[in-house]
Amino acid sequence: MIILLSPDCSYLINYARQLLKYFVMSFQNIYGAQFVSHKVHGLLHLCDDYEHYGPLHNCSTFMFENYMKELKSFVRKHDKPLQQVINRDNEKCYASTTNSRKNNEEFILKPSLQHI
């Protein structure tokens, strides 16, 4: 991983590729077949990402993962999480528009499409 996170280690990319391939091939023996997943296989493509995008922090999903805390806060129960996230986002947008509206304006509520 140090190689794949370093901007000046492109000359070691083939070595990193061999190490990752060895790890993936040995994974089943080390951890057991029940833990082999597509994420383990995905390790084989990290070197391709390095060659295409540069060091791995250039193509990280950490920004999205940091936003997960806010998305999780939108979910209040286990049933229909996607609808809940959309509803909370709509509530957030509604609250911001009503706070910025003038007192004499009217606001018309329309039925939600989620019940259709």
mmCIF file with all atom_site columns, C-alpha atoms in Angstrom, residues 28-80:
data_model
loop_
_atom_site.group_PDB
_atom_site.id
_atom_site.type_symbol
_atom_site.label_atom_id
_atom_site.label_alt_id
_atom_site.label_comp_id
_atom_site.label_asym_id
_atom_site.label_entity_id
_atom_site.label_seq_id
_atom_site.pdbx_PDB_ins_code
_atom_site.Cartn_x
_atom_site.Cartn_y
_atom_site.Cartn_z
_atom_site.occupancy
_atom_site.B_iso_or_equiv
_atom_site.pdbx_formal_charge
_atom_site.auth_seq_id
_atom_site.auth_comp_id
_atom_site.auth_asym_id
_atom_site.auth_atom_id
_atom_site.pdbx_PDB_model_num
ATOM 1  C CA . GLN A 1 28 ? -8.338  -18.423 0.792   1.00 0.00 ? 28 GLN A CA 1
ATOM 2  C CA . ASN A 1 29 ? -5.604  -20.420 2.528   1.00 0.00 ? 29 ASN A CA 1
ATOM 3  C CA . ILE A 1 30 ? -4.953  -17.681 5.081   1.00 0.00 ? 30 ILE A CA 1
ATOM 4  C CA . TYR A 1 31 ? -8.500  -16.577 5.972   1.00 0.00 ? 31 TYR A CA 1
ATOM 5  C CA . GLY A 1 32 ? -10.778 -19.300 4.620   1.00 0.00 ? 32 GLY A CA 1
ATOM 6  C CA . ALA A 1 33 ? -12.995 -19.584 1.565   1.00 0.00 ? 33 ALA A CA 1
ATOM 7  C CA . GLN A 1 34 ? -15.989 -18.036 3.355   1.00 0.00 ? 34 GLN A CA 1
ATOM 8  C CA . PHE A 1 35 ? -14.197 -14.656 3.421   1.00 0.00 ? 35 PHE A CA 1
ATOM 9  C CA . VAL A 1 36 ? -13.290 -14.485 -0.271  1.00 0.00 ? 36 VAL A CA 1
ATOM 10 C CA . SER A 1 37 ? -15.314 -11.664 -1.846  1.00 0.00 ? 37 SER A CA 1
ATOM 11 C CA . HIS A 1 38 ? -15.349 -9.237  -4.760  1.00 0.00 ? 38 HIS A CA 1
ATOM 12 C CA . LYS A 1 39 ? -13.467 -6.768  -2.533  1.00 0.00 ? 39 LYS A CA 1
ATOM 13 C CA . VAL A 1 40 ? -10.567 -9.192  -2.288  1.00 0.00 ? 40 VAL A CA 1
ATOM 14 C CA . HIS A 1 41 ? -10.584 -9.584  -6.061  1.00 0.00 ? 41 HIS A CA 1
ATOM 15 C CA . GLY A 1 42 ? -10.702 -5.779  -6.372  1.00 0.00 ? 42 GLY A CA 1
ATOM 16 C CA . LEU A 1 43 ? -7.210  -5.622  -4.896  1.00 0.00 ? 43 LEU A CA 1
ATOM 17 C CA . LEU A 1 44 ? -5.911  -6.944  -8.222  1.00 0.00 ? 44 LEU A CA 1
ATOM 18 C CA . HIS A 1 45 ? -7.070  -3.726  -9.913  1.00 0.00 ? 45 HIS A CA 1
ATOM 19 C CA . LEU A 1 46 ? -5.419  -1.247  -7.528  1.00 0.00 ? 46 LEU A CA 1
ATOM 20 C CA . CYS A 1 47 ? -2.254  -1.145  -9.617  1.00 0.00 ? 47 CYS A CA 1
ATOM 21 C CA . ASP A 1 48 ? -4.313  -0.332  -12.721 1.00 0.00 ? 48 ASP A CA 1
ATOM 22 C CA . ASP A 1 49 ? -5.902  2.553   -10.793 1.00 0.00 ? 49 ASP A CA 1
ATOM 23 C CA . TYR A 1 50 ? -2.442  3.768   -9.778  1.00 0.00 ? 50 TYR A CA 1
ATOM 24 C CA . GLU A 1 51 ? -1.298  3.727   -13.416 1.00 0.00 ? 51 GLU A CA 1
ATOM 25 C CA . HIS A 1 52 ? -4.440  5.539   -14.556 1.00 0.00 ? 52 HIS A CA 1
ATOM 26 C CA . TYR A 1 53 ? -4.984  8.081   -11.731 1.00 0.00 ? 53 TYR A CA 1
ATOM 27 C CA . GLY A 1 54 ? -1.693  8.200   -9.874  1.00 0.00 ? 54 GLY A CA 1
ATOM 28 C CA . PRO A 1 55 ? -1.437  7.585   -6.108  1.00 0.00 ? 55 PRO A CA 1
ATOM 29 C CA . LEU A 1 56 ? -4.550  5.988   -4.658  1.00 0.00 ? 56 LEU A CA 1
ATOM 30 C CA . HIS A 1 57 ? -5.548  9.013   -2.633  1.00 0.00 ? 57 HIS A CA 1
ATOM 31 C CA . ASN A 1 58 ? -6.289  10.701  -5.987  1.00 0.00 ? 58 ASN A CA 1
ATOM 32 C CA . CYS A 1 59 ? -9.193  8.296   -6.605  1.00 0.00 ? 59 CYS A CA 1
ATOM 33 C CA . SER A 1 60 ? -10.363 7.735   -3.033  1.00 0.00 ? 60 SER A CA 1
ATOM 34 C CA . THR A 1 61 ? -13.982 7.352   -1.935  1.00 0.00 ? 61 THR A CA 1
ATOM 35 C CA . PHE A 1 62 ? -13.260 8.894   1.461   1.00 0.00 ? 62 PHE A CA 1
ATOM 36 C CA . MET A 1 63 ? -15.188 12.082  0.623   1.00 0.00 ? 63 MET A CA 1
ATOM 37 C CA . PHE A 1 64 ? -18.308 9.988   0.049   1.00 0.00 ? 64 PHE A CA 1
ATOM 38 C CA . GLU A 1 65 ? -17.667 7.895   3.143   1.00 0.00 ? 65 GLU A CA 1
ATOM 39 C CA . ASN A 1 66 ? -17.397 11.051  5.245   1.00 0.00 ? 66 ASN A CA 1
ATOM 40 C CA . TYR A 1 67 ? -20.861 12.054  4.001   1.00 0.00 ? 67 TYR A CA 1
ATOM 41 C CA . MET A 1 68 ? -22.297 8.705   5.182   1.00 0.00 ? 68 MET A CA 1
ATOM 42 C CA . LYS A 1 69 ? -22.681 10.065  8.724   1.00 0.00 ? 69 LYS A CA 1
ATOM 43 C CA . GLU A 1 70 ? -25.138 12.692  7.485   1.00 0.00 ? 70 GLU A CA 1
ATOM 44 C CA . LEU A 1 71 ? -27.008 10.174  5.324   1.00 0.00 ? 71 LEU A CA 1
ATOM 45 C CA . LYS A 1 72 ? -27.291 7.759   8.257   1.00 0.00 ? 72 LYS A CA 1
ATOM 46 C CA . SER A 1 73 ? -28.715 10.540  10.416  1.00 0.00 ? 73 SER A CA 1
ATOM 47 C CA . PHE A 1 74 ? -31.580 10.856  7.902   1.00 0.00 ? 74 PHE A CA 1
ATOM 48 C CA . VAL A 1 75 ? -32.669 7.248   8.532   1.00 0.00 ? 75 VAL A CA 1
ATOM 49 C CA . ARG A 1 76 ? -34.932 6.904   11.575  1.00 0.00 ? 76 ARG A CA 1
ATOM 50 C CA . LYS A 1 77 ? -35.980 3.251   11.249  1.00 0.00 ? 77 LYS A CA 1
ATOM 51 C CA . HIS A 1 78 ? -34.936 0.171   9.248   1.00 0.00 ? 78 HIS A CA 1
ATOM 52 C CA . ASP A 1 79 ? -37.888 0.234   6.837   1.00 0.00 ? 79 ASP A CA 1
ATOM 53 C CA . LYS A 1 80 ? -37.395 1.974   3.449   1.00 0.00 ? 80 LYS A CA 1
#
